[in-house]
């Protein structure tokens, strides 16, 4: 019985993930997609600045100092200095909203929380991507929900 419950929970978690992201086949990875990724990352930067200012004092009062929210970019897990959205169509490029602060955290992850925006997985034979779906989701609301979760 417990296994059935766990599978149901995992299925719900997968559905939440599926609702947030659009799978992008390699055949659709092109300059038009690059423009969408750039727009998404710029929106993420704007939301991050606004929400960081809004929540920094709330985090301070809970002993969680130096709240930082930013766009984190990497290629194959390596954060390369000066990496910009111009490289977003390179294989293994990933951009995400990173949230971090100094103080106690839930676990030992690299950042307190992240929200993936774009990831271009190269795969062994053929790559694909996943893109945060702005048509079904509100990025600012999702970042704010992550912040509220970190405050609990």
mmCIF file with all atom_site columns, C-alpha atoms in Angstrom:
data_model
loop_
_atom_site.group_PDB
_atom_site.id
_atom_site.type_symbol
_atom_site.label_atom_id
_atom_site.label_alt_id
_atom_site.label_comp_id
_atom_site.label_asym_id
_atom_site.label_entity_id
_atom_site.label_seq_id
_atom_site.pdbx_PDB_ins_code
_atom_site.Cartn_x
_atom_site.Cartn_y
_atom_site.Cartn_z
_atom_site.occupancy
_atom_site.B_iso_or_equiv
_atom_site.pdbx_formal_charge
_atom_site.auth_seq_id
_atom_site.auth_comp_id
_atom_site.auth_asym_id
_atom_site.auth_atom_id
_atom_site.pdbx_PDB_model_num
ATOM 1   C CA . UNK A 1 1   ? 0.000  0.000  0.000   1.00 0.00 ? 1   UNK A CA 1
ATOM 2   C CA . UNK A 1 2   ? 2.795  2.391  0.894   1.00 0.00 ? 2   UNK A CA 1
ATOM 3   C CA . UNK A 1 3   ? 4.473  1.736  -2.492  1.00 0.00 ? 3   UNK A CA 1
ATOM 4   C CA . UNK A 1 4   ? 1.266  2.696  -4.303  1.00 0.00 ? 4   UNK A CA 1
ATOM 5   C CA . UNK A 1 5   ? 1.140  5.945  -2.350  1.00 0.00 ? 5   UNK A CA 1
ATOM 6   C CA . UNK A 1 6   ? 4.787  6.706  -3.146  1.00 0.00 ? 6   UNK A CA 1
ATOM 7   C CA . UNK A 1 7   ? 4.237  6.045  -6.862  1.00 0.00 ? 7   UNK A CA 1
ATOM 8   C CA . UNK A 1 8   ? 1.186  8.320  -6.816  1.00 0.00 ? 8   UNK A CA 1
ATOM 9   C CA . UNK A 1 9   ? 3.199  11.062 -5.128  1.00 0.00 ? 9   UNK A CA 1
ATOM 10  C CA . UNK A 1 10  ? 6.071  10.710 -7.602  1.00 0.00 ? 10  UNK A CA 1
ATOM 11  C CA . UNK A 1 11  ? 3.591  10.792 -10.490 1.00 0.00 ? 11  UNK A CA 1
ATOM 12  C CA . UNK A 1 12  ? 2.128  14.046 -9.140  1.00 0.00 ? 12  UNK A CA 1
ATOM 13  C CA . UNK A 1 13  ? 5.626  15.499 -8.815  1.00 0.00 ? 13  UNK A CA 1
ATOM 14  C CA . UNK A 1 14  ? 6.406  14.501 -12.410 1.00 0.00 ? 14  UNK A CA 1
ATOM 15  C CA . UNK A 1 15  ? 3.167  16.122 -13.598 1.00 0.00 ? 15  UNK A CA 1
ATOM 16  C CA . UNK A 1 16  ? 4.154  19.366 -11.853 1.00 0.00 ? 16  UNK A CA 1
ATOM 17  C CA . UNK A 1 17  ? 7.471  19.237 -13.680 1.00 0.00 ? 17  UNK A CA 1
ATOM 18  C CA . UNK A 1 18  ? 5.742  18.442 -16.977 1.00 0.00 ? 18  UNK A CA 1
ATOM 19  C CA . UNK A 1 19  ? 3.387  21.408 -16.554 1.00 0.00 ? 19  UNK A CA 1
ATOM 20  C CA . UNK A 1 20  ? 6.249  23.836 -16.009 1.00 0.00 ? 20  UNK A CA 1
ATOM 21  C CA . UNK A 1 21  ? 8.394  22.912 -18.989 1.00 0.00 ? 21  UNK A CA 1
ATOM 22  C CA . UNK A 1 22  ? 8.094  22.512 -22.731 1.00 0.00 ? 22  UNK A CA 1
ATOM 23  C CA . UNK A 1 23  ? 10.159 19.720 -24.281 1.00 0.00 ? 23  UNK A CA 1
ATOM 24  C CA . UNK A 1 24  ? 12.071 21.030 -27.297 1.00 0.00 ? 24  UNK A CA 1
ATOM 25  C CA . UNK A 1 25  ? 13.273 18.515 -29.881 1.00 0.00 ? 25  UNK A CA 1
ATOM 26  C CA . UNK A 1 26  ? 16.633 19.134 -31.533 1.00 0.00 ? 26  UNK A CA 1
ATOM 27  C CA . UNK A 1 27  ? 14.887 19.997 -34.817 1.00 0.00 ? 27  UNK A CA 1
ATOM 28  C CA . UNK A 1 28  ? 13.335 23.074 -33.155 1.00 0.00 ? 28  UNK A CA 1
ATOM 29  C CA . UNK A 1 29  ? 16.527 24.414 -31.594 1.00 0.00 ? 29  UNK A CA 1
ATOM 30  C CA . UNK A 1 30  ? 17.155 27.468 -33.752 1.00 0.00 ? 30  UNK A CA 1
ATOM 31  C CA . UNK A 1 31  ? 17.525 31.255 -33.710 1.00 0.00 ? 31  UNK A CA 1
ATOM 32  C CA . UNK A 1 32  ? 13.816 31.791 -32.971 1.00 0.00 ? 32  UNK A CA 1
ATOM 33  C CA . UNK A 1 33  ? 14.157 29.629 -29.867 1.00 0.00 ? 33  UNK A CA 1
ATOM 34  C CA . UNK A 1 34  ? 17.290 31.565 -28.922 1.00 0.00 ? 34  UNK A CA 1
ATOM 35  C CA . UNK A 1 35  ? 15.247 34.796 -28.932 1.00 0.00 ? 35  UNK A CA 1
ATOM 36  C CA . UNK A 1 36  ? 12.692 33.167 -26.601 1.00 0.00 ? 36  UNK A CA 1
ATOM 37  C CA . UNK A 1 37  ? 15.424 31.975 -24.245 1.00 0.00 ? 37  UNK A CA 1
ATOM 38  C CA . UNK A 1 38  ? 16.968 35.452 -24.168 1.00 0.00 ? 38  UNK A CA 1
ATOM 39  C CA . UNK A 1 39  ? 13.566 37.003 -23.378 1.00 0.00 ? 39  UNK A CA 1
ATOM 40  C CA . UNK A 1 40  ? 12.978 34.427 -20.642 1.00 0.00 ? 40  UNK A CA 1
ATOM 41  C CA . UNK A 1 41  ? 16.375 35.046 -19.058 1.00 0.00 ? 41  UNK A CA 1
ATOM 42  C CA . UNK A 1 42  ? 15.872 38.829 -19.177 1.00 0.00 ? 42  UNK A CA 1
ATOM 43  C CA . UNK A 1 43  ? 12.474 38.427 -17.516 1.00 0.00 ? 43  UNK A CA 1
ATOM 44  C CA . UNK A 1 44  ? 14.124 36.225 -14.902 1.00 0.00 ? 44  UNK A CA 1
ATOM 45  C CA . UNK A 1 45  ? 16.739 38.903 -14.219 1.00 0.00 ? 45  UNK A CA 1
ATOM 46  C CA . UNK A 1 46  ? 14.067 41.586 -13.776 1.00 0.00 ? 46  UNK A CA 1
ATOM 47  C CA . UNK A 1 47  ? 11.948 39.424 -11.448 1.00 0.00 ? 47  UNK A CA 1
ATOM 48  C CA . UNK A 1 48  ? 15.035 38.444 -9.462  1.00 0.00 ? 48  UNK A CA 1
ATOM 49  C CA . UNK A 1 49  ? 16.022 42.063 -8.800  1.00 0.00 ? 49  UNK A CA 1
ATOM 50  C CA . UNK A 1 50  ? 12.519 43.072 -7.721  1.00 0.00 ? 50  UNK A CA 1
ATOM 51  C CA . UNK A 1 51  ? 11.998 40.063 -5.445  1.00 0.00 ? 51  UNK A CA 1
ATOM 52  C CA . UNK A 1 52  ? 15.458 40.295 -3.914  1.00 0.00 ? 52  UNK A CA 1
ATOM 53  C CA . UNK A 1 53  ? 14.715 43.864 -2.811  1.00 0.00 ? 53  UNK A CA 1
ATOM 54  C CA . UNK A 1 54  ? 11.242 42.851 -1.584  1.00 0.00 ? 54  UNK A CA 1
ATOM 55  C CA . UNK A 1 55  ? 12.437 39.868 0.504   1.00 0.00 ? 55  UNK A CA 1
ATOM 56  C CA . UNK A 1 56  ? 15.920 40.782 1.716   1.00 0.00 ? 56  UNK A CA 1
ATOM 57  C CA . UNK A 1 57  ? 14.709 42.315 5.007   1.00 0.00 ? 57  UNK A CA 1
ATOM 58  C CA . UNK A 1 58  ? 12.357 39.401 5.683   1.00 0.00 ? 58  UNK A CA 1
ATOM 59  C CA . UNK A 1 59  ? 15.243 36.964 5.237   1.00 0.00 ? 59  UNK A CA 1
ATOM 60  C CA . UNK A 1 60  ? 17.498 39.111 7.451   1.00 0.00 ? 60  UNK A CA 1
ATOM 61  C CA . UNK A 1 61  ? 14.996 38.968 10.322  1.00 0.00 ? 61  UNK A CA 1
ATOM 62  C CA . UNK A 1 62  ? 15.128 35.161 10.147  1.00 0.00 ? 62  UNK A CA 1
ATOM 63  C CA . UNK A 1 63  ? 18.930 35.101 10.312  1.00 0.00 ? 63  UNK A CA 1
ATOM 64  C CA . UNK A 1 64  ? 19.273 34.351 6.600   1.00 0.00 ? 64  UNK A CA 1
ATOM 65  C CA . UNK A 1 65  ? 21.674 37.080 5.541   1.00 0.00 ? 65  UNK A CA 1
ATOM 66  C CA . UNK A 1 66  ? 22.720 38.367 2.120   1.00 0.00 ? 66  UNK A CA 1
ATOM 67  C CA . UNK A 1 67  ? 19.804 37.086 0.050   1.00 0.00 ? 67  UNK A CA 1
ATOM 68  C CA . UNK A 1 68  ? 20.905 36.732 -3.569  1.00 0.00 ? 68  UNK A CA 1
ATOM 69  C CA . UNK A 1 69  ? 18.682 35.901 -6.542  1.00 0.00 ? 69  UNK A CA 1
ATOM 70  C CA . UNK A 1 70  ? 20.268 35.795 -9.990  1.00 0.00 ? 70  UNK A CA 1
ATOM 71  C CA . UNK A 1 71  ? 20.479 34.002 -13.326 1.00 0.00 ? 71  UNK A CA 1
ATOM 72  C CA . UNK A 1 72  ? 23.021 31.217 -13.022 1.00 0.00 ? 72  UNK A CA 1
ATOM 73  C CA . UNK A 1 73  ? 24.423 29.826 -16.280 1.00 0.00 ? 73  UNK A CA 1
ATOM 74  C CA . UNK A 1 74  ? 26.623 26.818 -16.826 1.00 0.00 ? 74  UNK A CA 1
ATOM 75  C CA . UNK A 1 75  ? 27.777 24.439 -19.512 1.00 0.00 ? 75  UNK A CA 1
ATOM 76  C CA . UNK A 1 76  ? 27.964 20.816 -18.445 1.00 0.00 ? 76  UNK A CA 1
ATOM 77  C CA . UNK A 1 77  ? 27.847 21.917 -14.806 1.00 0.00 ? 77  UNK A CA 1
ATOM 78  C CA . UNK A 1 78  ? 30.781 24.329 -15.092 1.00 0.00 ? 78  UNK A CA 1
ATOM 79  C CA . UNK A 1 79  ? 29.964 27.940 -14.226 1.00 0.00 ? 79  UNK A CA 1
ATOM 80  C CA . UNK A 1 80  ? 32.191 29.779 -16.671 1.00 0.00 ? 80  UNK A CA 1
ATOM 81  C CA . UNK A 1 81  ? 32.987 33.395 -15.867 1.00 0.00 ? 81  UNK A CA 1
ATOM 82  C CA . UNK A 1 82  ? 31.401 35.723 -18.403 1.00 0.00 ? 82  UNK A CA 1
ATOM 83  C CA . UNK A 1 83  ? 28.981 33.097 -19.755 1.00 0.00 ? 83  UNK A CA 1
ATOM 84  C CA . UNK A 1 84  ? 25.970 34.883 -21.262 1.00 0.00 ? 84  UNK A CA 1
ATOM 85  C CA . UNK A 1 85  ? 22.748 33.935 -22.977 1.00 0.00 ? 85  UNK A CA 1
ATOM 86  C CA . UNK A 1 86  ? 24.598 34.219 -26.292 1.00 0.00 ? 86  UNK A CA 1
ATOM 87  C CA . UNK A 1 87  ? 25.820 30.641 -25.714 1.00 0.00 ? 87  UNK A CA 1
ATOM 88  C CA . UNK A 1 88  ? 22.330 29.279 -24.955 1.00 0.00 ? 88  UNK A CA 1
ATOM 89  C CA . UNK A 1 89  ? 22.276 26.998 -28.006 1.00 0.00 ? 89  UNK A CA 1
ATOM 90  C CA . UNK A 1 90  ? 25.499 25.221 -27.024 1.00 0.00 ? 90  UNK A CA 1
ATOM 91  C CA . UNK A 1 91  ? 24.979 21.653 -25.908 1.00 0.00 ? 91  UNK A CA 1
ATOM 92  C CA . UNK A 1 92  ? 24.763 21.181 -22.140 1.00 0.00 ? 92  UNK A CA 1
ATOM 93  C CA . UNK A 1 93  ? 23.997 24.890 -21.596 1.00 0.00 ? 93  UNK A CA 1
ATOM 94  C CA . UNK A 1 94  ? 21.692 25.459 -18.635 1.00 0.00 ? 94  UNK A CA 1
ATOM 95  C CA . UNK A 1 95  ? 20.224 28.626 -17.197 1.00 0.00 ? 95  UNK A CA 1
ATOM 96  C CA . UNK A 1 96  ? 18.335 28.834 -13.961 1.00 0.00 ? 96  UNK A CA 1
ATOM 97  C CA . UNK A 1 97  ? 17.183 31.253 -11.318 1.00 0.00 ? 97  UNK A CA 1
ATOM 98  C CA . UNK A 1 98  ? 19.448 30.663 -8.334  1.00 0.00 ? 98  UNK A CA 1
ATOM 99  C CA . UNK A 1 99  ? 18.416 31.682 -4.827  1.00 0.00 ? 99  UNK A CA 1
ATOM 100 C CA . UNK A 1 100 ? 20.947 31.668 -2.026  1.00 0.00 ? 100 UNK A CA 1
ATOM 101 C CA . UNK A 1 101 ? 21.756 33.339 1.277   1.00 0.00 ? 101 UNK A CA 1
ATOM 102 C CA . UNK A 1 102 ? 24.163 33.031 4.187   1.00 0.00 ? 102 UNK A CA 1
ATOM 103 C CA . UNK A 1 103 ? 22.688 31.034 7.016   1.00 0.00 ? 103 UNK A CA 1
ATOM 104 C CA . UNK A 1 104 ? 20.981 27.726 7.740   1.00 0.00 ? 104 UNK A CA 1
ATOM 105 C CA . UNK A 1 105 ? 19.535 25.870 4.750   1.00 0.00 ? 105 UNK A CA 1
ATOM 106 C CA . UNK A 1 106 ? 17.345 22.816 4.250   1.00 0.00 ? 106 UNK A CA 1
ATOM 107 C CA . UNK A 1 107 ? 20.122 20.641 2.851   1.00 0.00 ? 107 UNK A CA 1
ATOM 108 C CA . UNK A 1 108 ? 23.634 20.755 1.468   1.00 0.00 ? 108 UNK A CA 1
ATOM 109 C CA . UNK A 1 109 ? 22.736 21.704 -2.099  1.00 0.00 ? 109 UNK A CA 1
ATOM 110 C CA . UNK A 1 110 ? 24.951 24.201 -3.859  1.00 0.00 ? 110 UNK A CA 1
ATOM 111 C CA . UNK A 1 111 ? 22.217 26.876 -3.696  1.00 0.00 ? 111 UNK A CA 1
ATOM 112 C CA . UNK A 1 112 ? 19.220 27.203 -1.384  1.00 0.00 ? 112 UNK A CA 1
ATOM 113 C CA . UNK A 1 113 ? 16.908 26.737 -4.375  1.00 0.00 ? 113 UNK A CA 1
ATOM 114 C CA . UNK A 1 114 ? 16.867 26.920 -8.168  1.00 0.00 ? 114 UNK A CA 1
ATOM 115 C CA . UNK A 1 115 ? 14.265 27.221 -10.900 1.00 0.00 ? 115 UNK A CA 1
ATOM 116 C CA . UNK A 1 116 ? 15.421 25.904 -14.236 1.00 0.00 ? 116 UNK A CA 1
ATOM 117 C CA . UNK A 1 117 ? 14.741 28.159 -17.218 1.00 0.00 ? 117 UNK A CA 1
ATOM 118 C CA . UNK A 1 118 ? 16.447 26.369 -20.125 1.00 0.00 ? 118 UNK A CA 1
ATOM 119 C CA . UNK A 1 119 ? 18.523 23.245 -20.471 1.00 0.00 ? 119 UNK A CA 1
ATOM 120 C CA . UNK A 1 120 ? 19.939 21.856 -23.714 1.00 0.00 ? 120 UNK A CA 1
ATOM 121 C CA . UNK A 1 121 ? 20.715 18.213 -23.099 1.00 0.00 ? 121 UNK A CA 1
ATOM 122 C CA . UNK A 1 122 ? 23.013 16.835 -25.780 1.00 0.00 ? 122 UNK A CA 1
ATOM 123 C CA . UNK A 1 123 ? 22.345 13.141 -25.210 1.00 0.00 ? 123 UNK A CA 1
ATOM 124 C CA . UNK A 1 124 ? 24.396 10.350 -26.678 1.00 0.00 ? 124 UNK A CA 1
ATOM 125 C CA . UNK A 1 125 ? 22.947 10.436 -30.195 1.00 0.00 ? 125 UNK A CA 1
ATOM 126 C CA . UNK A 1 126 ? 20.607 13.387 -30.353 1.00 0.00 ? 126 UNK A CA 1
ATOM 127 C CA . UNK A 1 127 ? 19.899 16.266 -28.027 1.00 0.00 ? 127 UNK A CA 1
ATOM 128 C CA . UNK A 1 128 ? 16.784 17.976 -26.813 1.00 0.00 ? 128 UNK A CA 1
ATOM 129 C CA . UNK A 1 129 ? 15.902 20.825 -24.534 1.00 0.00 ? 129 UNK A CA 1
ATOM 130 C CA . UNK A 1 130 ? 13.488 21.826 -21.831 1.00 0.00 ? 130 UNK A CA 1
ATOM 131 C CA . UNK A 1 131 ? 12.205 25.381 -21.623 1.00 0.00 ? 131 UNK A CA 1
ATOM 132 C CA . UNK A 1 132 ? 10.258 26.995 -18.789 1.00 0.00 ? 132 UNK A CA 1
ATOM 133 C CA . UNK A 1 133 ? 6.709  27.485 -20.106 1.00 0.00 ? 133 UNK A CA 1
ATOM 134 C CA . UNK A 1 134 ? 5.663  31.126 -19.690 1.00 0.00 ? 134 UNK A CA 1
ATOM 135 C CA . UNK A 1 135 ? 2.330  30.445 -21.377 1.00 0.00 ? 135 UNK A CA 1
ATOM 136 C CA . UNK A 1 136 ? 1.188  28.247 -18.459 1.00 0.00 ? 136 UNK A CA 1
ATOM 137 C CA . UNK A 1 137 ? 3.268  29.622 -15.572 1.00 0.00 ? 137 UNK A CA 1
ATOM 138 C CA . UNK A 1 138 ? 4.109  32.885 -13.865 1.00 0.00 ? 138 UNK A CA 1
ATOM 139 C CA . UNK A 1 139 ? 7.854  33.086 -13.290 1.00 0.00 ? 139 UNK A CA 1
ATOM 140 C CA . UNK A 1 140 ? 7.626  35.854 -10.700 1.00 0.00 ? 140 UNK A CA 1
ATOM 141 C CA . UNK A 1 141 ? 5.026  33.862 -8.749  1.00 0.00 ? 141 UNK A CA 1
ATOM 142 C CA . UNK A 1 142 ? 7.177  30.703 -8.904  1.00 0.00 ? 142 UNK A CA 1
ATOM 143 C CA . UNK A 1 143 ? 10.231 32.571 -7.590  1.00 0.00 ? 143 UNK A CA 1
ATOM 144 C CA . UNK A 1 144 ? 8.123  34.110 -4.825  1.00 0.00 ? 144 UNK A CA 1
ATOM 145 C CA . UNK A 1 145 ? 6.762  30.671 -3.873  1.00 0.00 ? 145 UNK A CA 1
ATOM 146 C CA . UNK A 1 146 ? 10.330 29.355 -3.639  1.00 0.00 ? 146 UNK A CA 1
ATOM 147 C CA . UNK A 1 147 ? 11.242 32.286 -1.390  1.00 0.00 ? 147 UNK A CA 1
ATOM 148 C CA . UNK A 1 148 ? 8.232  31.679 0.871   1.00 0.00 ? 148 UNK A CA 1
ATOM 149 C CA . UNK A 1 149 ? 9.182  28.012 1.129   1.00 0.00 ? 149 UNK A CA 1
ATOM 150 C CA . UNK A 1 150 ? 12.710 28.976 2.180   1.00 0.00 ? 150 UNK A CA 1
ATOM 151 C CA . UNK A 1 151 ? 11.254 31.234 4.878   1.00 0.00 ? 151 UNK A CA 1
ATOM 152 C CA . UNK A 1 152 ? 9.251  28.399 6.502   1.00 0.00 ? 152 UNK A CA 1
#
